[in-house]
Coordinates of C-alpha atoms in Angstrom, one line a residue:
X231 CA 95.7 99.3 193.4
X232 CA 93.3 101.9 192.2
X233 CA 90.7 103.8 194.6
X234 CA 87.8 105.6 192.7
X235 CA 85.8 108.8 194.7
X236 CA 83.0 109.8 193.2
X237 CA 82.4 113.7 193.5
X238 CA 79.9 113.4 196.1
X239 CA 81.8 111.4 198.2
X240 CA 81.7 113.2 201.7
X241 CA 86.0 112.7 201.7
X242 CA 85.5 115.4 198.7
X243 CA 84.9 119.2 200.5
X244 CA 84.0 122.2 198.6
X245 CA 84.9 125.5 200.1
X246 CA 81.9 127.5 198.7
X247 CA 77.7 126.6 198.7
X248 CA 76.9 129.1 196.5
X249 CA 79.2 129.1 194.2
X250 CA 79.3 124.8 193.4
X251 CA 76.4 123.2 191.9
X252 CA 75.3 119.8 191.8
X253 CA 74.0 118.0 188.7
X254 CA 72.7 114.6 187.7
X255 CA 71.8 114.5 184.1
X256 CA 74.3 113.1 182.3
X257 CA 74.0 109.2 182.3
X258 CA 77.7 109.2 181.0
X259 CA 79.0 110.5 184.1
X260 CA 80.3 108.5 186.3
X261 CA 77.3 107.3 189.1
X262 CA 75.3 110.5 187.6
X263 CA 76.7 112.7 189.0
X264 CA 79.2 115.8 189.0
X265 CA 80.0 119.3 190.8
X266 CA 80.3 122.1 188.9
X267 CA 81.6 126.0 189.4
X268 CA 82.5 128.7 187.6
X269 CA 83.0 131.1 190.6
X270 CA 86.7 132.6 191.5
X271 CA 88.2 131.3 194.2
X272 CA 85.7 128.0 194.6
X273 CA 88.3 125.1 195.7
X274 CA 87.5 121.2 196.1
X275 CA 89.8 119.2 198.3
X276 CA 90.7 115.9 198.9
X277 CA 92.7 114.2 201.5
X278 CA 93.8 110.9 201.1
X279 CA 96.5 108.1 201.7
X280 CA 98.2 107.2 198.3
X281 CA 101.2 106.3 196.3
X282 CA 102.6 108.9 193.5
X283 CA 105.0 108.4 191.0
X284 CA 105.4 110.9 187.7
X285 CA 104.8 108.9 184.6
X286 CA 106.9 105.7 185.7
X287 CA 110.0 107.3 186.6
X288 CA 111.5 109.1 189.2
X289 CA 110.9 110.2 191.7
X290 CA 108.7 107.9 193.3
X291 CA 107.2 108.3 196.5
X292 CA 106.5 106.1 199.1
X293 CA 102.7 105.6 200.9
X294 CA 101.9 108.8 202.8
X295 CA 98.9 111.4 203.2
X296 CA 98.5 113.9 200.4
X297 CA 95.9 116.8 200.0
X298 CA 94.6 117.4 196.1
X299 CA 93.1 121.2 195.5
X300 CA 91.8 122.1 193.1
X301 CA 91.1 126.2 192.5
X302 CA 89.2 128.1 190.3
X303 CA 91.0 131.2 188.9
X304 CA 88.4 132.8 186.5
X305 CA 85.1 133.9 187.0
X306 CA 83.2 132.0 184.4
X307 CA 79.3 132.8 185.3
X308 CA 76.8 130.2 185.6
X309 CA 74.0 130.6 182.7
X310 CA 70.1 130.1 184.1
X311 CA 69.5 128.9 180.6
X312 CA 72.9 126.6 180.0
X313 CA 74.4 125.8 182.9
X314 CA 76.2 123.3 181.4
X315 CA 78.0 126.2 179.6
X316 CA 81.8 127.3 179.8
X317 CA 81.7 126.0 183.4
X318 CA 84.2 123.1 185.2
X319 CA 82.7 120.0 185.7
X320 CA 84.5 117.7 188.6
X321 CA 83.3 114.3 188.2
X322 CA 85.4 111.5 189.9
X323 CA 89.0 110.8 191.3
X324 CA 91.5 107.9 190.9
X325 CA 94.3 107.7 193.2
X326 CA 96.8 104.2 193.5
X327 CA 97.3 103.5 197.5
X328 CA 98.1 100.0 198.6
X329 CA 95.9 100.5 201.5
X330 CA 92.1 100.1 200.1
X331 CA 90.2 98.6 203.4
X332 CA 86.6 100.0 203.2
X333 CA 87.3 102.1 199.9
X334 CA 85.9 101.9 196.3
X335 CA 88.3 99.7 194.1
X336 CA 88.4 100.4 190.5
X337 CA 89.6 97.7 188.0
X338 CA 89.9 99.1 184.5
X339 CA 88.9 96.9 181.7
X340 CA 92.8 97.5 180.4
X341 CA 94.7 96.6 184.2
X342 CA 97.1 94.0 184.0
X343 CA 95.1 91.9 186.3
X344 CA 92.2 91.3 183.9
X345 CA 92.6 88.2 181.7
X346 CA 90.8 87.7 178.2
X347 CA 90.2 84.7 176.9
X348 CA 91.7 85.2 173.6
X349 CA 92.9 88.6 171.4
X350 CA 90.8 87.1 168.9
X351 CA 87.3 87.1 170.1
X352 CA 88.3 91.1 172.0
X353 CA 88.4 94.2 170.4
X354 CA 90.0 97.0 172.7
X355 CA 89.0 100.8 171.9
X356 CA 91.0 103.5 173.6
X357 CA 89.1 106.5 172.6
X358 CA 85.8 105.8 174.0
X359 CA 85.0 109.1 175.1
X360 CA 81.7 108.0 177.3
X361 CA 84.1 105.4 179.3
X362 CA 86.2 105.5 181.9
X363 CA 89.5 106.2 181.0
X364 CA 88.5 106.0 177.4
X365 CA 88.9 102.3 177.1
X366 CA 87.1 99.2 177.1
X367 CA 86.9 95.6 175.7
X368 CA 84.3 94.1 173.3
X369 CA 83.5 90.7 172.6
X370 CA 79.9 88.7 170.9
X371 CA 81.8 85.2 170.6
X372 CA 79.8 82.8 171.9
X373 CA 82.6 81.1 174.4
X374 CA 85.0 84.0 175.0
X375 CA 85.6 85.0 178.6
X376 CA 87.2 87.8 181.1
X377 CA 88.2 86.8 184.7
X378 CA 89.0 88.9 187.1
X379 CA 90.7 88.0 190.7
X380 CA 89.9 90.4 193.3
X381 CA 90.4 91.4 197.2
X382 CA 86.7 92.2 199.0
X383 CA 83.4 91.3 199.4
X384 CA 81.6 92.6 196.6
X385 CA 82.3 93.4 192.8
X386 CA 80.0 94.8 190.1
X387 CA 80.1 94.9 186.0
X388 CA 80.4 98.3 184.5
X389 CA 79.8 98.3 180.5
X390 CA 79.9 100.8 178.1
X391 CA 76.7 103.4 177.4
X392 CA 74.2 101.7 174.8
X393 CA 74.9 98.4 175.7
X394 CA 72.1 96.5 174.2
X395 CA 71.0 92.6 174.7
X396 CA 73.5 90.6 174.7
X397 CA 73.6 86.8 176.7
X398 CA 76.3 85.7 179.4
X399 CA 76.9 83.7 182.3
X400 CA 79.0 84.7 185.9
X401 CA 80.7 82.8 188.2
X402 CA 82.3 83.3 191.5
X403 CA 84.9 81.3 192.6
X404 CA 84.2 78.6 190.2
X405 CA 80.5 78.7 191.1
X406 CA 77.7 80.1 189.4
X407 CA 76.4 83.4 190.6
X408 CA 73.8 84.4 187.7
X409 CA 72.9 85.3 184.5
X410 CA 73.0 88.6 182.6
X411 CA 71.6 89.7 179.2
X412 CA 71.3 93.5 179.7
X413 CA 72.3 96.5 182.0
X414 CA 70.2 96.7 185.7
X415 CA 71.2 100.0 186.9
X416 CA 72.2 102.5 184.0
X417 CA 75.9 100.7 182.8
X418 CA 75.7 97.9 185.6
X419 CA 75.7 94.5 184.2
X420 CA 76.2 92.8 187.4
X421 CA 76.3 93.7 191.0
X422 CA 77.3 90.2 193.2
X423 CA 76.0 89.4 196.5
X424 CA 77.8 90.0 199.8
X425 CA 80.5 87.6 199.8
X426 CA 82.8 87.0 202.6
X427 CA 85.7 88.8 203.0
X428 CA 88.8 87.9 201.6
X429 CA 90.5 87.4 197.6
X430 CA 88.2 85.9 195.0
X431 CA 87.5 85.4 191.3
X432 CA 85.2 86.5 188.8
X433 CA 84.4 85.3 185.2
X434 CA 81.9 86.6 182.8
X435 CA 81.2 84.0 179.3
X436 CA 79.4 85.5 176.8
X437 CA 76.7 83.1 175.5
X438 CA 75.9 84.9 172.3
X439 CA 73.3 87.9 171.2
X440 CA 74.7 91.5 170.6
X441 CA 78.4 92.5 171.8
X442 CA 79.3 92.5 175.7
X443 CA 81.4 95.9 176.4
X444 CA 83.7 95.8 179.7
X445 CA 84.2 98.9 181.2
X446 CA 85.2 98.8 184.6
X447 CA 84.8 96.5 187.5
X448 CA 83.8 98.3 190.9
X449 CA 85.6 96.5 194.1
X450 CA 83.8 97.1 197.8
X451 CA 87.5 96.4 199.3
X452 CA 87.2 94.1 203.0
X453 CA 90.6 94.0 204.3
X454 CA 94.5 95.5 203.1
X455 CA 95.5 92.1 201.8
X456 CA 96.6 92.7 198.2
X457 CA 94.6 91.6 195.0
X458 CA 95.2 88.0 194.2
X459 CA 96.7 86.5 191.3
X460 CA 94.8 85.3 188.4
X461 CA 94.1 81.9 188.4
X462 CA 93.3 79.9 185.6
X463 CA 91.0 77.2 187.3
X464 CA 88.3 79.6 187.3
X465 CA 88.4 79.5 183.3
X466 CA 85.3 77.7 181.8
X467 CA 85.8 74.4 181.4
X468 CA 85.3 74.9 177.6
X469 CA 89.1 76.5 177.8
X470 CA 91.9 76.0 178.5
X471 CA 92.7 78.5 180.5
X472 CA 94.0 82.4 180.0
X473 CA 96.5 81.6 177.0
X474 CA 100.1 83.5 176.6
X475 CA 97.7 85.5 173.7
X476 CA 95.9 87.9 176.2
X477 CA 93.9 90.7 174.7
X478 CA 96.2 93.9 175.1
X479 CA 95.5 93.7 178.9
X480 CA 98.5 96.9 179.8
X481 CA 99.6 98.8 182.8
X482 CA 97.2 101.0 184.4
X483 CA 98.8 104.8 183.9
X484 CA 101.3 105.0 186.6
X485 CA 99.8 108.5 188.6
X486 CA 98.5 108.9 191.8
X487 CA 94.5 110.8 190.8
X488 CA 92.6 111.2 187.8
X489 CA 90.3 113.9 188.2
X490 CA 87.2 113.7 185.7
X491 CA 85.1 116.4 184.5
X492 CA 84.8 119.4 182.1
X493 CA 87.1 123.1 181.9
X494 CA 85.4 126.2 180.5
X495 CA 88.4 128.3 182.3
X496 CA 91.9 128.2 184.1
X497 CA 92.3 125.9 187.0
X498 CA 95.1 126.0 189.4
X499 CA 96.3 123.0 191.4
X500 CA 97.5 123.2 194.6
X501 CA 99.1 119.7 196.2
X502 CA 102.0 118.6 197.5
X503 CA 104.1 115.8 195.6
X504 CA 100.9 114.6 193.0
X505 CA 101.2 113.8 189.2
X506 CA 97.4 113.4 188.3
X507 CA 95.2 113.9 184.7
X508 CA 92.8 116.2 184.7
X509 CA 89.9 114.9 182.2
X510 CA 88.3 117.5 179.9
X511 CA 85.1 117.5 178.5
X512 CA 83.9 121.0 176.3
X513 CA 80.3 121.7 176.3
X514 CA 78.7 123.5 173.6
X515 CA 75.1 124.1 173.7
X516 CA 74.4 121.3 176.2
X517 CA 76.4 118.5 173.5
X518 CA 79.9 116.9 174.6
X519 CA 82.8 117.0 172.0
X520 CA 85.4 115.0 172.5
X521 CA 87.5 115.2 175.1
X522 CA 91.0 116.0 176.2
X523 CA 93.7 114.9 178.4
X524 CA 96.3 117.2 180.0
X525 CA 99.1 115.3 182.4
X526 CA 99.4 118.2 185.4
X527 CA 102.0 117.7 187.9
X528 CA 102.4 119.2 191.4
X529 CA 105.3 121.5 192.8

């Protein structure tokens, strides 16, 4: 499974006060947030239990403790007027562990656990450049449905910037936990209560209005037991249940962290055994271009 740290999470330790910066100003970001530097030397470093494995092929490594840094080689000043200017933006990190007790989990909208109710009423996009991992799903038929099974005690809706109205119902576990019809808190769609711990399933319906946009799903984990399979009784009773005609649901990239943010210079990576993508966003004049992916692989 999939952890997601945000940059601010306290696992997350930058070497230099001066030279990092915090911002918040970009809605697009994930939680709001990112670090940014353009200082020699500056390093951010992460510790953390995961799984690696380089692109689906060997080698692949077993569960263990890895340490990500990443280093600054370039002086690249800070502007007073742009600081979002030629500077590297570290916004979030992905890492695949199959121990997740008390961590983040992150369910892309495109993981082979999600279920669609039919490739017919979905559209799937992978070059949306303000969603995570560039993908999501889209649906305004009145009757189509996503369910997602899941290992913890709480689970929020993440859709895609500008969602506007739209009409759709959620249930937990077959019973209803609310209504939604636009986003609470910046992309959120849905936040659940505190449920006990232990594996569960969510399905969203749309009821009709604009589009609905799936993003990601945000997992607070409650134990190491691994995430359930789907299971079809939690399917409206409209359906029949997840067909064999699933909307391109794929494999999540095979790679141990994701590192999102923004490169103005050189960046050197330091880890041990770590294949991870480094998200880049260029920022000219305070607007984002689209942005690249480059697959950087440890010693």
């Amino acid at each position: 499974m999939s952890v997601l740290l945000d940059d601010d999470d306290p696992l997350v330790l930058y070497n230099s006060p001066g030279g990092w910066a915090k911002f918040g100003i970009e809605s697009s970001e994930f939680d709001g947030t990112t670090h940014a530097s353009g200082t020699h030397g500056d390093t951010a470093t992460l510790a953390f239990e995961a799984i690696t494995s380089f692109s689906g092929r060997p080698p692949v490594y077993t569960q263990g403790s890895h340490q990500l840094v990443v280093t600054i080689d370039q002086d690249v000043p800070l502007p007073t007027a742009n600081p979002l200017n030629r500077t590297f933006f570290l916004d979030y990190f992905v890492y695949t562990t199959t121990s997740a007790a008390g961590k983040t989990v992150l369910i892309d909208d495109n993981d082979r656990s999600v279920t669609y109710s039919d490739s017919d009423n979905w559209q799937s996009s992978d070059d949306s450049d303000d969603c995570l991992e560039r993908t999501n799903h889209v649906s305004m038929s009145a009757g189509s449905w996503v369910a997602v099974p899941f290992n913890g005690t709480q689970i929020s809706l993440i859709s895609a910037p500008g969602q506007k109205a739209f009409k759709a119902s959620v249930s937990i576990d077959g019973s209803p936990a609310g209504q939604i019809s636009q986003p609470q808190n910046k992309n959120q769609l849905f936040n659940s209560a505190v449920l006990s711990p232990g594996p569960h399933t969510i399905n969203v319906t749309v009821l009709g209005g604009n589009s609905m946009a799936v993003d990601y799903f945000l997992v607070t984990s409650g134990s190491d037991a691994p995430i359930p399979a789907a299971d079809p009784s939690q399917a409206p009773a409209s359906e029949s249940g997840p067909s064999s005609g699933i909307a391109t649901a794929q494999n999540p990239p095979p790679i141990a962290a994701i590192v999102g943010g923004t490169v103005g210079g050189l960046v050197v990576v330091a880890i041990a055994v770590l294949a991870f993508i480094l998200i880049l966003r260029r920022r000219a004049k305070g607007r984002l271009t689209p942005a690249n992916y480059i697959s950087l692989v440890g010693p």
